[in-house]
Amino acid sequence: MGLLSSVSRRSFLKTGALGGLGAFLSACLSSNAPATSSAPAAATGGTAATTQPTTAPAANAITWKIQSGWAGNDIFQTMFTNWAASVNEISGGRLRIDALPVNSVTNINAAIDAVSAGTIDGAHHVPAYYYGKDHAVSLFGTGPMMGMSTSNWLAWFYYGGGQDLYSKLLQNKLKLNVVSFMAGFAGHNQPLGWFKTEIKSPDDFKGMKFRTVGLATGIYQFMGASVISVAGADVASSLDRGVIDAAEFNNPTSDAAYGIPDVRKICMTQSYHQPSEMLVIDINKAKWDALPKDLQAIVKWSIIASAADGEWLMQNKNAEDFAALQKKGIQFIPAPQSVRDAQLNAWDKVVSDESKDNPDFVTILKAQRAWAEKIYPWTSVIDIKTPDPVSFDRRPKV
């Protein structure tokens, strides 16, 4: 079933000239928006941040308290607050998102339980934070790459059965009272990590105290590292104090926000340990069920829109921060092929071990593999692989 299943064909065709999702959101804006003032917004990046009219609260407005999983200067926090602002704007103030700071009500690892219990109405975070509940959750964002881009993974979630599998895992198996939406993938491949010295072979990981999360723990352990759990906000201080020797977190912008480049000057890139990071918004199911259908549609479609906007924002900010870090002397070095080969061998072992007693893990992985086998033959023949150095070198001289 496609994404437009909950929107009537007639209403969609009426707004089709505006272009799909944008038309739907425009229709919501025109039908819901009260008088607004055009106060200029801070230029934090992303389309939602460029124009944020101050929307007056509607009578009997509904307020949801949704907790962030990110530090205030993290790009994921910007993505979260941009989405919260868009809901307020599109709903005409009928639904307001109270964007709570990270750890304000509960710690990030317990946020999913707080959402389920109704202590908070929702959370913006990643499935890997509740890896301890069931390792299958880590397949949503931190599983094998299988030749797919972040765009391919986003398509799998919404058109390849991913959302249904994720909901069944959380609601049926883990008995969590939540409704979940995928709020985007965190840009491109995550770097191998931040190190004191260049990684030249898999043997360099032997005896290393390393920070990672989710299924990636097995990848680094396979190469001989001792994996230590450290919260993102504590990575830099843990590196500085010698609690860990090296670490991976996410992307140049987030890594810089948490201060990791201040204590490690070498970032090894092009890794198979994690193709990206899946951001989710988990919402208390009772609160979701009580929401009027038009507001449910606004929440759903605004999240899908924020997933696209977040990827564009990530490209802009990552490129800027990558260049800024290079100017500060940070070295970005692609991981040697021997390390990537070792990672693929590690994935074989991790998948074998995890599949032994977890049928849900197998079901999800089979669905992902089927999607990769559907998408890859087409994209590998049709697309020029990007980034493409040939066309980049021949870019117009204007």
Coordinates of C-alpha atoms in Angstrom, one line a residue:
M1 CA 0.0 0.0 0.0
G2 CA 1.4 3.4 -1.0
L3 CA 1.9 6.5 1.1
L4 CA -1.2 8.2 -0.3
S5 CA -3.5 5.5 1.0
S6 CA -4.8 7.7 3.8
V7 CA -5.5 10.7 1.5
S8 CA -8.5 10.5 -0.8
R9 CA -7.8 10.3 -4.5
R10 CA -10.2 13.1 -5.2
S11 CA -8.6 15.5 -2.6
F12 CA -5.1 14.6 -3.9
L13 CA -6.1 15.2 -7.6
K14 CA -7.6 18.6 -6.6
T15 CA -4.2 19.7 -5.4
G16 CA -2.1 17.7 -7.9
A17 CA -0.9 20.7 -9.9
L18 CA 1.0 21.8 -6.8
G19 CA 3.0 18.6 -6.7
G20 CA 2.1 15.7 -4.3
L21 CA 3.2 16.3 -0.8
G22 CA 3.7 20.0 -1.1
A23 CA 0.1 20.3 -2.4
F24 CA -1.3 18.3 0.5
L25 CA 0.5 20.5 3.0
S26 CA -0.6 23.6 1.2
A27 CA -4.2 22.5 1.5
C28 CA -3.7 21.9 5.2
L29 CA -2.2 25.4 5.6
S30 CA -5.0 27.1 3.8
S31 CA -7.7 25.3 5.6
N32 CA -6.2 25.5 9.1
A33 CA -4.1 28.7 9.3
P34 CA -5.4 31.6 11.4
A35 CA -4.0 35.1 11.2
T36 CA -0.2 35.1 11.5
S37 CA 2.6 37.6 12.0
S38 CA 5.6 37.5 9.7
A39 CA 8.3 37.8 12.4
P40 CA 11.7 36.8 10.9
A41 CA 13.1 33.5 12.1
A42 CA 16.7 32.6 13.0
A43 CA 18.6 31.2 10.1
T44 CA 19.2 27.8 11.5
G45 CA 18.9 26.0 8.2
G46 CA 16.2 23.9 6.6
T47 CA 13.0 24.9 5.0
A48 CA 11.0 25.0 8.2
A49 CA 13.5 27.4 9.7
T50 CA 13.5 29.9 6.9
T51 CA 9.9 31.0 7.4
Q52 CA 8.4 30.5 10.8
P53 CA 5.4 32.8 11.2
T54 CA 4.2 33.1 14.8
T55 CA 0.9 31.2 14.8
A56 CA -1.6 32.2 17.4
P57 CA -2.8 29.3 19.5
A58 CA -6.1 27.9 18.4
A59 CA -9.1 27.5 20.7
N60 CA -8.9 24.1 22.4
A61 CA -5.4 23.6 21.0
I62 CA -3.8 20.2 21.7
T63 CA -0.3 20.2 23.1
W64 CA 2.1 17.2 22.8
K65 CA 5.2 17.0 24.9
I66 CA 7.9 15.3 22.8
Q67 CA 11.4 14.8 24.2
S68 CA 14.5 15.3 22.1
G69 CA 17.4 12.8 22.0
W70 CA 19.9 15.5 21.1
A71 CA 22.1 18.2 22.5
G72 CA 20.9 21.7 21.7
N73 CA 23.7 22.4 19.1
D74 CA 23.3 19.1 17.3
I75 CA 21.9 19.2 13.7
F76 CA 19.4 16.5 14.7
Q77 CA 18.0 18.9 17.3
T78 CA 17.5 21.5 14.5
M79 CA 15.7 18.8 12.4
F80 CA 13.5 18.1 15.4
T81 CA 12.6 21.7 16.2
N82 CA 12.0 22.5 12.5
W83 CA 9.5 19.6 12.4
A84 CA 7.8 20.8 15.6
A85 CA 7.5 24.3 14.2
S86 CA 6.0 23.0 10.9
V87 CA 3.3 21.1 12.8
N88 CA 2.3 24.2 14.6
E89 CA 2.2 26.2 11.4
I90 CA 0.4 23.7 9.2
S91 CA -2.2 22.9 11.8
G92 CA -2.9 26.6 12.3
G93 CA -2.0 26.2 16.0
R94 CA -4.5 23.4 16.6
L95 CA -1.7 21.0 17.5
R96 CA 1.4 22.4 19.2
I97 CA 4.6 20.4 19.8
D98 CA 6.3 21.2 23.1
A99 CA 9.9 20.2 22.1
L100 CA 11.4 19.1 25.4
P101 CA 15.2 19.1 25.8
V102 CA 17.1 15.8 25.9
N103 CA 17.0 14.1 29.3
S104 CA 14.5 16.6 30.6
V105 CA 12.0 14.0 31.7
T106 CA 13.9 10.7 31.3
N107 CA 17.2 9.6 29.9
I108 CA 17.5 8.8 26.2
N109 CA 17.6 5.0 26.7
A110 CA 14.3 5.0 28.7
A111 CA 12.5 7.5 26.4
I112 CA 10.6 4.8 24.5
D113 CA 9.2 3.4 27.8
A114 CA 8.2 6.9 28.9
V115 CA 6.3 7.3 25.6
S116 CA 4.6 4.0 26.0
A117 CA 3.6 4.8 29.6
G118 CA 2.3 8.3 28.6
T119 CA 4.8 10.1 30.8
I120 CA 5.7 12.0 27.6
D121 CA 3.7 12.1 24.5
G122 CA 6.6 11.3 22.1
A123 CA 10.3 11.1 21.5
H124 CA 12.6 12.1 18.6
H125 CA 15.5 9.6 18.7
V126 CA 17.0 6.5 17.1
P127 CA 16.0 2.8 17.5
A128 CA 19.6 1.9 18.5
Y129 CA 18.9 3.6 21.8
Y130 CA 16.7 0.7 22.8
Y131 CA 18.9 -2.0 21.3
G132 CA 18.8 -3.8 24.7
K133 CA 15.1 -4.6 24.4
D134 CA 15.6 -6.5 21.1
H135 CA 18.6 -6.5 18.8
A136 CA 16.2 -6.5 15.8
V137 CA 15.5 -2.8 16.4
S138 CA 19.1 -2.1 15.3
L139 CA 18.3 -3.3 11.8
F140 CA 16.4 0.0 11.4
G141 CA 19.4 2.2 10.7
T142 CA 22.3 0.3 12.0
G143 CA 22.2 -2.9 9.9
P144 CA 24.1 -4.2 6.9
M145 CA 24.4 -1.7 4.0
M146 CA 23.5 -4.2 1.2
G147 CA 24.5 -1.8 -1.5
M148 CA 21.8 0.8 -0.8
S149 CA 21.9 4.5 -0.3
T150 CA 20.0 6.4 2.4
S151 CA 17.3 7.2 -0.2
N152 CA 16.9 3.5 -0.9
W153 CA 16.5 2.8 2.8
L154 CA 13.9 5.6 3.2
A155 CA 12.0 4.0 0.3
W156 CA 12.2 0.6 1.9
F157 CA 10.7 1.9 5.1
Y158 CA 7.7 3.5 3.4
Y159 CA 7.2 1.3 0.3
G160 CA 9.0 -2.0 1.1
G161 CA 7.2 -2.9 4.3
G162 CA 9.6 -1.4 6.8
Q163 CA 7.1 0.7 8.7
D164 CA 4.8 -2.3 9.2
L165 CA 7.6 -4.5 10.4
Y166 CA 8.9 -1.8 12.8
S167 CA 5.4 -1.3 14.2
K168 CA 4.8 -5.0 14.7
L169 CA 8.2 -5.4 16.5
L170 CA 7.4 -2.5 18.9
Q171 CA 3.7 -3.1 19.4
N172 CA 3.3 -6.9 19.2
K173 CA 6.6 -8.2 20.4
L174 CA 7.9 -5.5 22.8
K175 CA 4.3 -4.6 23.9
L176 CA 5.0 -0.9 23.6
N177 CA 2.1 1.5 23.3
V178 CA 3.5 3.6 20.5
V179 CA 3.0 4.6 16.9
S180 CA 6.2 5.3 15.0
F181 CA 7.2 7.3 12.0
M182 CA 10.6 7.4 10.3
A183 CA 11.8 11.0 10.4
G184 CA 14.7 10.6 8.1
F185 CA 18.1 9.0 7.6
A186 CA 21.1 10.9 8.9
G187 CA 22.8 11.7 5.7
H188 CA 25.6 9.5 4.4
N189 CA 27.7 6.6 5.6
Q190 CA 28.9 7.1 9.1
P191 CA 32.7 7.4 9.5
L192 CA 34.6 4.4 10.8
G193 CA 35.6 6.6 13.7
W194 CA 37.9 9.1 15.4
F195 CA 41.4 7.9 16.2
K196 CA 44.8 9.0 17.5
T197 CA 46.6 7.5 14.5
E198 CA 45.6 6.3 11.0
I199 CA 44.0 2.9 10.8
K200 CA 45.9 0.8 8.3
S201 CA 44.6 -2.7 8.9
P202 CA 42.0 -4.6 10.9
D203 CA 44.7 -5.6 13.3
D204 CA 44.9 -2.0 14.6
F205 CA 41.6 -2.6 16.4
K206 CA 43.0 -5.4 18.6
G207 CA 42.9 -4.3 22.2
M208 CA 41.4 -1.0 21.4
K209 CA 38.7 0.4 23.7
F210 CA 36.0 1.6 21.3
R211 CA 32.6 3.4 21.5
T212 CA 29.8 2.4 19.2
V213 CA 26.1 1.3 19.4
G214 CA 23.7 -1.3 18.3
L215 CA 24.7 -4.2 16.0
A216 CA 27.9 -2.3 15.2
T217 CA 29.3 -3.5 18.5
G218 CA 29.7 -7.0 16.9
I219 CA 31.5 -5.5 13.9
Y220 CA 34.2 -3.8 16.0
Q221 CA 34.4 -6.8 18.4
F222 CA 35.0 -9.1 15.4
M223 CA 38.1 -7.0 14.6
G224 CA 39.4 -7.3 18.2
A225 CA 38.1 -4.1 19.8
S226 CA 36.6 -4.0 23.3
V227 CA 33.4 -2.1 22.9
I228 CA 32.4 0.3 25.7
S229 CA 28.9 2.0 26.0
V230 CA 29.2 5.7 26.2
A231 CA 26.5 8.3 25.7
G232 CA 27.0 10.7 22.8
A233 CA 27.4 13.7 25.0
D234 CA 30.2 11.9 27.0
V235 CA 32.2 10.7 24.0
A236 CA 34.7 13.6 23.9
S237 CA 35.4 13.6 27.6
S238 CA 35.7 9.8 27.7
L239 CA 38.3 10.0 24.9
D240 CA 40.1 12.8 26.7
R241 CA 40.2 10.9 30.0
G242 CA 41.3 7.6 28.3
V243 CA 38.1 5.7 29.2
I244 CA 38.0 4.9 25.5
D245 CA 40.7 5.0 22.8
A246 CA 38.5 5.8 19.8
A247 CA 34.9 6.3 18.9
E248 CA 32.3 6.7 16.2
F249 CA 29.2 8.8 16.6
N250 CA 27.6 10.1 13.4
N251 CA 28.5 12.8 11.0
P252 CA 30.9 15.8 10.8
T253 CA 28.3 18.3 12.1
S254 CA 27.1 16.2 15.0
D255 CA 30.6 15.0 15.9
A256 CA 31.8 18.6 16.0
A257 CA 28.8 19.6 18.1
Y258 CA 29.8 17.1 20.7
G259 CA 33.5 18.2 20.7
I260 CA 35.0 15.0 19.3
P261 CA 37.4 16.7 16.9
D262 CA 38.8 18.6 19.9
V263 CA 40.4 15.4 21.2
R264 CA 41.0 13.3 18.1
K265 CA 42.4 14.7 14.9
I266 CA 42.0 11.7 12.5
C267 CA 38.6 10.7 11.2
M268 CA 38.6 7.4 9.2
T269 CA 35.8 7.4 6.7
Q270 CA 34.0 5.0 4.3
S271 CA 32.9 2.3 6.6
Y272 CA 30.4 -0.6 6.4
H273 CA 29.6 -0.7 10.1
Q274 CA 26.5 1.5 9.7
P275 CA 25.0 2.7 6.4
S276 CA 23.3 5.7 8.1
E277 CA 21.2 6.4 11.1
M278 CA 17.4 6.1 11.1
L279 CA 15.7 8.9 13.1
V280 CA 12.3 8.1 14.4
I281 CA 9.4 9.9 16.1
D282 CA 7.7 7.6 18.5
I283 CA 4.2 8.8 19.7
N284 CA 2.1 7.4 22.5
K285 CA -0.6 5.3 20.8
A286 CA -3.5 6.5 23.0
K287 CA -2.6 10.2 22.2
W288 CA -2.3 9.3 18.5
D289 CA -5.7 7.5 18.4
A290 CA -7.4 10.4 20.1
L291 CA -6.1 12.9 17.5
P292 CA -8.6 14.1 14.9
K293 CA -8.0 12.4 11.5
D294 CA -6.9 15.7 9.8
L295 CA -4.3 16.3 12.5
Q296 CA -3.1 12.8 12.2
A297 CA -2.6 13.4 8.5
I298 CA -0.7 16.6 9.3
V299 CA 1.6 14.8 11.7
K300 CA 2.3 12.0 9.3
W301 CA 2.9 14.1 6.2
S302 CA 4.9 16.7 8.1
I303 CA 7.2 13.9 9.4
I304 CA 7.7 12.6 5.8
A305 CA 8.4 16.2 4.6
S306 CA 10.9 16.7 7.5
A307 CA 12.7 13.5 6.4
A308 CA 13.4 15.0 3.0
D309 CA 14.2 18.5 4.4
G310 CA 16.5 16.9 7.0
E311 CA 18.6 15.1 4.3
W312 CA 19.0 18.4 2.4
L313 CA 19.9 20.2 5.6
M314 CA 22.5 17.5 6.4
Q315 CA 24.1 17.8 3.0
N316 CA 24.5 21.6 3.4
K317 CA 25.8 21.5 7.0
N318 CA 28.0 18.4 6.7
A319 CA 29.7 20.0 3.6
E320 CA 30.3 23.2 5.5
D321 CA 31.5 21.6 8.7
F322 CA 33.7 19.1 6.8
A323 CA 35.5 22.0 5.1
A324 CA 35.8 23.9 8.4
L325 CA 37.3 20.9 10.2
Q326 CA 39.8 20.4 7.4
K327 CA 40.9 24.0 7.8
K328 CA 41.5 23.2 11.5
G329 CA 43.8 20.4 10.6
I330 CA 41.5 17.5 10.9
Q331 CA 42.4 14.6 8.6
F332 CA 39.7 12.6 6.9
I333 CA 41.1 9.4 5.6
P334 CA 39.2 6.6 3.8
A335 CA 39.4 3.3 5.5
P336 CA 41.6 0.7 3.7
Q337 CA 39.9 -2.0 1.8
S338 CA 41.2 -4.6 4.2
V339 CA 39.2 -3.0 7.0
R340 CA 36.0 -2.9 4.9
D341 CA 36.5 -6.5 3.9
A342 CA 36.9 -7.4 7.6
Q343 CA 33.7 -5.6 8.3
L344 CA 31.8 -7.6 5.7
N345 CA 33.1 -10.8 7.2
A346 CA 32.1 -9.5 10.6
W347 CA 28.6 -8.9 9.3
D348 CA 28.3 -12.5 8.2
K349 CA 29.1 -13.6 11.8
V350 CA 26.8 -11.0 13.4
V351 CA 23.9 -12.0 11.2
S352 CA 24.4 -15.7 11.8
D353 CA 24.6 -15.2 15.6
E354 CA 21.6 -12.9 15.8
S355 CA 19.4 -15.1 13.5
K356 CA 19.8 -18.2 15.7
D357 CA 17.0 -17.4 18.2
N358 CA 15.3 -14.3 16.9
P359 CA 12.8 -15.0 14.1
D360 CA 11.8 -11.3 14.0
F361 CA 15.4 -10.4 13.2
V362 CA 15.3 -12.9 10.3
T363 CA 12.0 -11.6 9.0
I364 CA 13.1 -8.0 8.9
L365 CA 16.5 -8.8 7.4
K366 CA 14.8 -10.9 4.6
A367 CA 12.5 -8.0 3.8
Q368 CA 15.5 -5.6 3.6
R369 CA 17.4 -8.1 1.4
A370 CA 14.4 -8.5 -0.9
W371 CA 14.2 -4.7 -1.3
A372 CA 18.0 -4.5 -2.0
E373 CA 17.6 -7.2 -4.7
K374 CA 14.7 -5.3 -6.2
I375 CA 16.4 -1.9 -6.2
Y376 CA 20.0 -2.5 -6.8
P377 CA 19.8 -4.2 -10.3
W378 CA 17.9 -1.1 -11.6
T379 CA 20.0 1.6 -10.0
S380 CA 23.3 -0.1 -10.8
V381 CA 22.4 -0.1 -14.5
I382 CA 20.5 3.2 -14.8
D383 CA 22.5 5.5 -12.5
I384 CA 26.0 6.9 -12.9
K385 CA 27.5 6.2 -9.5
T386 CA 27.8 9.3 -7.4
P387 CA 29.8 11.1 -6.3
D388 CA 31.1 11.0 -9.9
P389 CA 34.7 12.3 -10.2
V390 CA 34.6 12.5 -14.0
S391 CA 31.7 14.9 -14.3
F392 CA 32.9 16.8 -11.2
D393 CA 36.3 17.4 -12.9
R394 CA 34.4 18.5 -16.1
R395 CA 32.1 20.9 -14.2
P396 CA 31.4 24.1 -16.3
K397 CA 34.0 26.8 -15.9
V398 CA 31.8 29.8 -15.4

